[in-house]
Coordinates of C-alpha atoms in Angstrom, one line a residue:
M1 CA 0.0 0.0 0.0
L2 CA 2.9 2.4 0.8
E3 CA 4.5 1.8 -2.6
L4 CA 1.1 2.3 -4.3
V5 CA 0.5 5.6 -2.5
A6 CA 4.1 6.8 -3.2
A7 CA 3.8 6.0 -6.9
F8 CA 0.5 7.7 -7.3
I9 CA 1.4 10.8 -5.4
C10 CA 4.6 11.2 -7.4
L11 CA 2.7 10.7 -10.7
T12 CA 0.0 13.3 -9.6
S13 CA 2.7 15.8 -8.6
L14 CA 4.4 15.3 -12.0
L15 CA 1.1 15.8 -13.9
T16 CA 0.3 18.9 -11.8
Y17 CA 3.8 20.4 -12.7
V18 CA 3.4 19.6 -16.4
N19 CA 0.0 21.3 -16.5
F20 CA 1.2 24.4 -14.6
R21 CA 4.5 24.7 -16.6
F22 CA 3.4 23.8 -20.1
I23 CA -0.4 23.7 -20.5
G24 CA -1.9 26.3 -18.2
L25 CA -5.4 24.9 -17.8
P26 CA -7.4 25.4 -14.5
P27 CA -5.6 23.2 -12.0
T28 CA -8.1 20.3 -11.6
I29 CA -9.1 20.2 -15.2
G30 CA -5.5 20.4 -16.3
V31 CA -4.4 17.5 -14.1
M32 CA -7.2 15.4 -15.5
V33 CA -6.3 16.3 -19.1
T34 CA -2.6 15.5 -18.6
A35 CA -3.6 12.2 -16.9
L36 CA -5.8 11.5 -19.9
M37 CA -3.0 12.2 -22.3
F38 CA -0.7 10.0 -20.2
S39 CA -3.2 7.2 -20.5
L40 CA -3.5 7.6 -24.3
L41 CA 0.4 7.7 -24.5
L42 CA 0.6 4.4 -22.6
Q43 CA -1.9 2.8 -24.9
G44 CA 0.0 4.1 -27.9
L45 CA 3.4 2.8 -26.6
S46 CA 1.7 -0.6 -26.1
F47 CA 0.9 -0.7 -29.8
I48 CA 4.4 0.2 -31.0
G49 CA 6.6 -2.2 -29.0
Y50 CA 6.1 -1.9 -25.3
P51 CA 3.3 -4.4 -24.8
G52 CA 3.8 -4.9 -21.0
L53 CA 3.8 -1.2 -20.0
E54 CA 0.1 -0.6 -20.2
E55 CA -0.6 -3.8 -18.3
R56 CA 1.7 -2.9 -15.5
V57 CA 0.1 0.5 -15.0
Q58 CA -3.4 -1.1 -15.3
E59 CA -2.3 -3.5 -12.5
L60 CA -1.2 -0.6 -10.4
I61 CA -4.4 1.4 -10.8
G62 CA -6.5 -1.8 -10.4
Q63 CA -5.2 -2.1 -6.8
I64 CA -7.0 1.1 -5.9
D65 CA -10.6 0.7 -4.7
F66 CA -11.6 4.0 -6.3
G67 CA -15.2 3.8 -5.1
D68 CA -14.3 3.1 -1.4
L69 CA -11.4 5.6 -1.5
L70 CA -13.6 8.5 -2.8
M71 CA -16.9 7.7 -1.1
N72 CA -15.6 6.9 2.4
W73 CA -12.6 9.2 2.6
M74 CA -11.8 11.7 -0.1
L75 CA -15.4 13.0 -0.4
S76 CA -15.6 13.7 3.4
F77 CA -12.4 15.6 3.3
L78 CA -13.4 17.6 0.2
L79 CA -16.8 18.5 1.5
F80 CA -15.5 19.5 5.0
A81 CA -12.8 21.7 3.4
G82 CA -15.4 23.3 1.1
A83 CA -17.9 23.9 4.0
L84 CA -15.2 25.5 6.1
H85 CA -15.1 28.5 3.8
V86 CA -18.9 29.0 3.4
N87 CA -20.5 31.8 5.3
F88 CA -23.6 30.3 7.0
N89 CA -25.4 33.6 6.8
D90 CA -25.0 33.6 3.0
V91 CA -26.2 30.0 2.8
R92 CA -29.2 30.9 4.9
S93 CA -30.0 33.9 2.7
Y94 CA -30.1 31.6 -0.4
R95 CA -31.5 28.6 1.5
W96 CA -34.5 28.2 -0.8
P97 CA -32.7 27.8 -4.2
I98 CA -30.0 25.7 -2.5
G99 CA -32.5 23.6 -0.7
L100 CA -34.7 23.1 -3.7
L101 CA -31.8 22.2 -6.0
A102 CA -30.1 19.9 -3.5
T103 CA -33.2 17.9 -2.5
V104 CA -36.2 18.1 -4.9
G105 CA -33.8 18.9 -7.7
V106 CA -31.9 15.7 -7.2
L107 CA -35.0 13.6 -7.0
I108 CA -36.4 15.2 -10.2
A109 CA -33.1 14.8 -12.0
T110 CA -32.9 11.1 -10.9
T111 CA -36.3 10.4 -12.3
V112 CA -35.9 12.4 -15.6
I113 CA -32.4 11.1 -16.4
G114 CA -33.4 7.5 -15.4
S115 CA -36.4 7.7 -17.8
L116 CA -34.5 9.2 -20.7
A117 CA -31.6 6.6 -20.1
Y118 CA -34.1 3.7 -20.2
W119 CA -35.4 5.0 -23.6
I120 CA -31.9 5.8 -25.0
F121 CA -30.4 2.4 -23.9
G122 CA -33.3 0.7 -25.7
L123 CA -32.5 2.6 -28.9
F124 CA -29.0 1.2 -28.8
G125 CA -30.2 -2.3 -28.2
W126 CA -29.1 -2.5 -24.5
H127 CA -31.9 -4.0 -22.3
I128 CA -31.3 -2.4 -18.9
S129 CA -33.9 -2.6 -16.3
F130 CA -35.7 0.6 -15.3
L131 CA -34.3 0.3 -11.7
Y132 CA -30.7 0.3 -13.0
C133 CA -31.6 3.3 -15.2
L134 CA -32.8 5.1 -12.0
L135 CA -29.5 4.1 -10.4
F136 CA -27.7 5.8 -13.3
G137 CA -29.9 8.8 -12.8
A138 CA -29.0 9.0 -9.1
L139 CA -25.3 8.6 -9.6
I140 CA -25.1 11.2 -12.4
S141 CA -27.4 13.8 -10.8
P142 CA -24.9 15.3 -8.3
T143 CA -23.1 18.3 -9.6
D144 CA -19.4 18.6 -8.9
P145 CA -18.4 22.3 -9.4
I146 CA -15.0 21.9 -7.7
A147 CA -13.5 22.3 -11.2
V148 CA -15.5 25.4 -12.0
L149 CA -15.4 27.5 -8.9
G150 CA -12.0 28.8 -9.6
V151 CA -13.2 29.8 -13.1
L152 CA -16.2 31.5 -11.6
R153 CA -14.0 33.6 -9.3
T154 CA -11.8 34.8 -12.2
A155 CA -14.9 35.6 -14.3
N156 CA -16.2 37.8 -11.4
A157 CA -19.4 35.9 -11.0
S158 CA -21.9 37.5 -8.6
K159 CA -21.9 36.5 -4.9
P160 CA -25.5 35.1 -5.0
L161 CA -24.5 32.9 -8.0
K162 CA -21.3 31.6 -6.3
T163 CA -23.2 31.0 -3.0
T164 CA -25.9 29.1 -4.8
I165 CA -23.4 26.9 -6.7
V166 CA -21.3 26.2 -3.6
G167 CA -24.2 25.5 -1.4
E168 CA -25.9 23.2 -3.9
S169 CA -22.7 21.2 -4.5
L170 CA -22.1 20.7 -0.8
F171 CA -25.6 19.3 -0.1
N172 CA -26.6 17.6 -3.4
D173 CA -23.6 15.2 -3.2
G174 CA -25.0 13.9 0.1
T175 CA -28.6 13.8 -1.1
A176 CA -27.6 11.9 -4.3
V177 CA -25.5 9.4 -2.3
V178 CA -28.5 8.7 -0.1
V179 CA -30.9 8.3 -3.1
F180 CA -28.3 6.0 -4.7
T181 CA -28.0 3.9 -1.5
V182 CA -31.7 3.5 -1.2
L183 CA -32.0 2.3 -4.8
L184 CA -29.0 0.0 -4.5
G185 CA -30.5 -1.6 -1.4
I186 CA -33.7 -2.3 -3.5
V187 CA -31.5 -3.9 -6.2
Q188 CA -29.6 -6.1 -3.7
L189 CA -32.8 -7.1 -1.8
G190 CA -34.4 -8.2 -5.1
E191 CA -37.8 -6.8 -4.0
T192 CA -39.3 -3.3 -3.7
P193 CA -39.8 -2.2 -0.1
S194 CA -42.9 -0.3 0.9
L195 CA -43.0 3.5 0.4
G196 CA -42.9 3.9 4.2
A197 CA -39.8 1.7 4.6
T198 CA -38.1 3.6 1.7
A199 CA -38.9 7.0 3.3
M200 CA -37.6 5.8 6.7
L201 CA -34.3 4.6 5.1
F202 CA -33.9 8.0 3.4
A203 CA -34.7 9.9 6.6
H204 CA -32.3 7.8 8.6
E205 CA -29.4 8.4 6.2
A206 CA -30.2 12.1 5.5
I207 CA -31.6 13.4 8.8
G208 CA -29.3 11.2 10.7
G209 CA -26.3 12.7 8.9
V210 CA -27.4 16.2 9.7
V211 CA -27.9 15.4 13.4
F212 CA -24.7 13.4 13.7
G213 CA -22.7 16.1 11.9
G214 CA -24.2 18.7 14.2
L215 CA -23.3 16.8 17.3
I216 CA -19.6 16.0 16.4
G217 CA -19.1 19.5 14.9
Y218 CA -20.4 21.2 18.1
L219 CA -18.3 18.9 20.3
V220 CA -15.1 19.7 18.4
Y221 CA -16.1 23.4 18.5
R222 CA -16.3 23.3 22.3
M223 CA -13.0 21.6 22.5
I224 CA -11.3 24.1 20.2
K225 CA -12.9 27.0 22.3
S226 CA -11.3 25.6 25.5
I227 CA -7.7 25.9 24.3
E228 CA -5.3 28.2 22.5
Q229 CA -2.9 26.0 20.7
Y230 CA -3.2 26.0 16.9
Q231 CA -1.5 22.6 16.3
I232 CA -3.9 20.8 18.5
E233 CA -6.9 22.7 17.1
V234 CA -5.9 21.7 13.5
M235 CA -5.4 18.1 14.6
L236 CA -8.9 18.1 16.2
T237 CA -10.5 19.0 12.9
L238 CA -8.5 16.3 11.1
A239 CA -9.7 13.8 13.7
L240 CA -13.2 15.1 13.3
V241 CA -13.2 14.2 9.6
I242 CA -11.4 10.8 9.8
G243 CA -13.2 9.6 12.9
G244 CA -16.5 11.1 12.0
S245 CA -16.5 9.4 8.6
A246 CA -15.8 6.0 10.1
M247 CA -18.5 6.5 12.8
A248 CA -21.0 7.6 10.2
S249 CA -20.4 4.4 8.2
E250 CA -21.0 2.3 11.4
L251 CA -24.2 4.2 12.2
H252 CA -25.4 4.0 8.6
V253 CA -25.9 7.7 8.3
S254 CA -24.7 9.9 5.5
A255 CA -21.0 10.8 6.0
P256 CA -21.0 13.5 3.2
I257 CA -24.0 15.3 4.8
A258 CA -22.5 15.0 8.3
M259 CA -19.2 16.5 7.1
V260 CA -20.9 19.4 5.4
V261 CA -22.8 20.2 8.7
A262 CA -19.7 19.8 10.8
G263 CA -17.7 22.0 8.4
L264 CA -20.3 24.8 8.5
I265 CA -20.2 24.7 12.4
I266 CA -16.3 24.8 12.6
G267 CA -16.1 27.3 9.7
N268 CA -18.6 29.7 11.3
L269 CA -18.9 29.2 15.1
G270 CA -15.4 27.9 15.4
R271 CA -13.8 30.6 13.2
N272 CA -15.7 33.5 14.8
K273 CA -15.8 32.5 18.5
A274 CA -13.1 29.9 19.2
M275 CA -10.0 30.8 17.1
N276 CA -7.4 33.5 17.3
E277 CA -5.8 35.0 14.2
M278 CA -2.9 32.6 14.1
T279 CA -5.2 29.5 14.4
R280 CA -7.4 30.8 11.6
R281 CA -4.3 31.3 9.4
Y282 CA -3.0 27.8 10.0
M283 CA -6.4 26.2 9.8
D284 CA -7.1 27.8 6.4
G285 CA -3.6 27.0 5.1
F286 CA -3.8 23.3 6.2
W287 CA -7.3 22.7 4.7
E288 CA -6.7 24.6 1.5
L289 CA -3.5 22.7 0.9
L290 CA -5.3 19.4 1.7
D291 CA -8.2 20.3 -0.6
D292 CA -5.9 21.2 -3.5
M293 CA -3.9 18.0 -3.1
L294 CA -7.0 15.7 -2.9
N295 CA -8.5 17.5 -5.9
A296 CA -5.4 16.9 -7.9
L297 CA -5.3 13.2 -6.9
L298 CA -9.0 12.8 -7.6
F299 CA -8.9 14.2 -11.1
A300 CA -5.7 12.3 -11.9
L301 CA -7.5 9.2 -10.9
I302 CA -10.4 10.1 -13.3
G303 CA -7.9 10.6 -16.1
M304 CA -6.1 7.3 -15.4
E305 CA -9.3 5.2 -15.1
L306 CA -9.4 5.3 -18.9
L307 CA -6.9 2.4 -19.0
L308 CA -9.3 0.1 -17.1
L309 CA -12.6 0.6 -18.9
P310 CA -13.9 -1.1 -22.1
F311 CA -14.9 1.4 -24.8
S312 CA -16.5 1.3 -28.2
W313 CA -17.8 3.9 -30.6
L314 CA -21.3 2.8 -29.6
H315 CA -20.5 3.7 -26.0
L316 CA -19.2 7.1 -27.2
L317 CA -22.3 7.8 -29.3
A318 CA -24.8 6.7 -26.5
A319 CA -22.9 8.8 -23.9
S320 CA -23.1 11.9 -26.2
V321 CA -26.9 11.5 -26.5
L322 CA -27.1 11.0 -22.7
A323 CA -25.0 14.0 -22.0
L324 CA -27.5 16.2 -23.9
A325 CA -30.4 14.5 -22.0
I326 CA -28.6 15.3 -18.7
L327 CA -28.2 18.9 -19.7
L328 CA -32.0 18.9 -20.5
S329 CA -32.8 17.4 -17.1
R330 CA -30.5 20.0 -15.4
L331 CA -32.5 22.8 -17.1
L332 CA -35.8 21.2 -16.0
T333 CA -34.5 21.1 -12.5
V334 CA -33.0 24.6 -12.3
A335 CA -35.6 26.7 -14.1
P336 CA -38.6 26.0 -11.9
A337 CA -36.6 26.7 -8.7
I338 CA -35.2 30.0 -10.0
V339 CA -38.6 31.1 -11.5
L340 CA -40.3 30.4 -8.2
L341 CA -37.6 32.3 -6.3
R342 CA -38.0 35.4 -8.5
R343 CA -41.5 35.8 -6.9
W344 CA -39.8 36.8 -3.6
R345 CA -36.4 38.2 -4.3
T346 CA -34.1 39.6 -7.0
V347 CA -32.2 37.0 -9.0
P348 CA -29.0 37.8 -10.9
R349 CA -29.3 37.9 -14.7
G350 CA -28.5 34.7 -16.5
T351 CA -28.8 32.5 -13.4
I352 CA -30.7 29.7 -15.1
R353 CA -28.2 29.5 -18.0
I354 CA -25.1 29.6 -15.7
L355 CA -26.5 27.1 -13.2
T356 CA -27.5 24.7 -16.1
W357 CA -24.2 24.9 -17.9
G358 CA -22.2 25.0 -14.6
G359 CA -23.7 21.7 -13.3
L360 CA -20.6 19.6 -13.9
R361 CA -20.4 15.9 -13.2
G362 CA -17.3 14.6 -11.5
G363 CA -15.6 12.0 -9.3
V364 CA -18.7 11.3 -7.2
S365 CA -20.5 9.9 -10.2
V366 CA -17.6 7.7 -11.2
A367 CA -17.2 6.4 -7.6
L368 CA -20.9 5.6 -7.3
A369 CA -20.8 3.7 -10.7
L370 CA -17.9 1.7 -9.4
A371 CA -20.1 0.7 -6.3
L372 CA -22.6 -1.1 -8.5
P373 CA -22.8 -4.9 -8.3
L374 CA -20.6 -6.7 -10.8
G375 CA -22.3 -7.6 -14.0
P376 CA -23.0 -6.4 -17.6
E377 CA -25.2 -3.5 -16.3
R378 CA -22.3 -2.2 -14.2
D379 CA -19.8 -2.4 -17.1
L380 CA -22.1 -0.5 -19.4
I381 CA -23.1 2.2 -16.9
L382 CA -19.5 2.7 -15.7
S383 CA -18.3 3.3 -19.3
I384 CA -21.1 5.7 -20.1
T385 CA -20.7 7.5 -16.8
Y386 CA -17.0 8.0 -17.4
I387 CA -17.5 9.5 -20.9
V388 CA -20.2 11.8 -19.6
V389 CA -18.0 13.0 -16.7
L390 CA -15.1 13.6 -19.1
S391 CA -17.2 15.5 -21.6
S392 CA -18.8 17.5 -18.8
I393 CA -15.5 18.6 -17.2
L394 CA -13.8 19.3 -20.5
F395 CA -16.6 21.1 -22.5
Q396 CA -18.6 22.8 -19.7
G397 CA -15.7 23.3 -17.3
L398 CA -13.6 25.1 -19.9
T399 CA -16.4 27.3 -21.2
I400 CA -18.4 28.3 -18.1
G401 CA -16.1 31.2 -17.4
K402 CA -16.8 32.7 -20.9
L403 CA -20.5 32.2 -20.4
V404 CA -20.4 34.0 -17.1
K405 CA -18.5 37.0 -18.6
H406 CA -20.9 37.0 -21.6
V407 CA -24.0 37.0 -19.4
T408 CA -22.8 39.6 -17.0
K409 CA -20.8 42.0 -19.1
D410 CA -23.8 43.9 -20.5
A411 CA -25.7 44.2 -17.2
P412 CA -23.5 45.4 -14.3
A413 CA -25.4 45.3 -11.0
P414 CA -26.0 48.6 -9.3
V415 CA -24.1 49.1 -6.0
G416 CA -25.6 47.1 -3.2
T417 CA -28.1 45.3 -5.3
D418 CA -28.3 42.4 -7.7
C419 CA -29.5 42.9 -11.3
A420 CA -32.7 41.0 -12.3
H421 CA -33.6 39.9 -15.7

């Protein structure tokens, strides 16, 4: 395991350097692109006289349980680090669009994408059960705007827009994981539970995650408040994420949701009432560094996964059609929530377009696809998911900044207000 970790961290560091030195793409997207190019290079070398090289790298990557690594560990770290820097008052101000998109929006997206996938798979001659299509809808519905937030900052996106995107991404990952877990439980049981049992399972995972995250977050906040020693305070937050994730798994509550809630408590109560200036500086530096490193590792993993998956032109064509269907479902999810919100408050111009195009799919979707039971359905869904995630990050991630600038350049907001359109 130590050799595996060493090899992969060295490779990711090299890919990060190559992107920064020679390519210049946004960090996470650039790392994924360079890993993708590295994968294609290995496949090319295998064809021209180095037949064992690709197999050796495949064996190395195959030892990584990507689904377990991301879902049980990396996602908790990433969500906690993201929540640390979110102002709770901002989230509360935009709680309705965030809440609608992260709960009702995920359920609508799961149903719409699942129904369209069932129809599209049938067109290509793949007979996949509707339940597996709903599983695909659940795993592809969470947005992953980690790759796009930096672009939004450089494009001077409005505060309401950034708050909505960040808040939605923090909570819809957890909601989508819960929906996926419920559907996967139905598949593994082989029978459909009652509506009441399904609702109870959903409530246990989601509400249990909120309560558990609140308890451990408040406990660590009180511990931090009782001392003035930044090394120990940073260690306490690290223990909170590692231990909290392990305990959440044992309690069968949502670790992602728990880490978001705990992160909001430490980032707001802890930052304002329990930390001095030195502790804040070290806490921010530690978690920003960890966040950047894990993002680089995550997107390098996504790029390298190409070596392990079977592809055909039929997969590519089907994934392209599904990518359009997913964008349509995103529009159907975003538009009603924003139109409803406009009845009560001012909404920045172009919000629907930006939220639709900015709904990137990422590592969470790939990890959930890897968690499916072994079989032909898993192989198909995993390949399709991978292509959709790649196209989403490359096309939408690299163009969202231009869209934000285009939408906002002709309509500057008056001082102290948002512009409505």
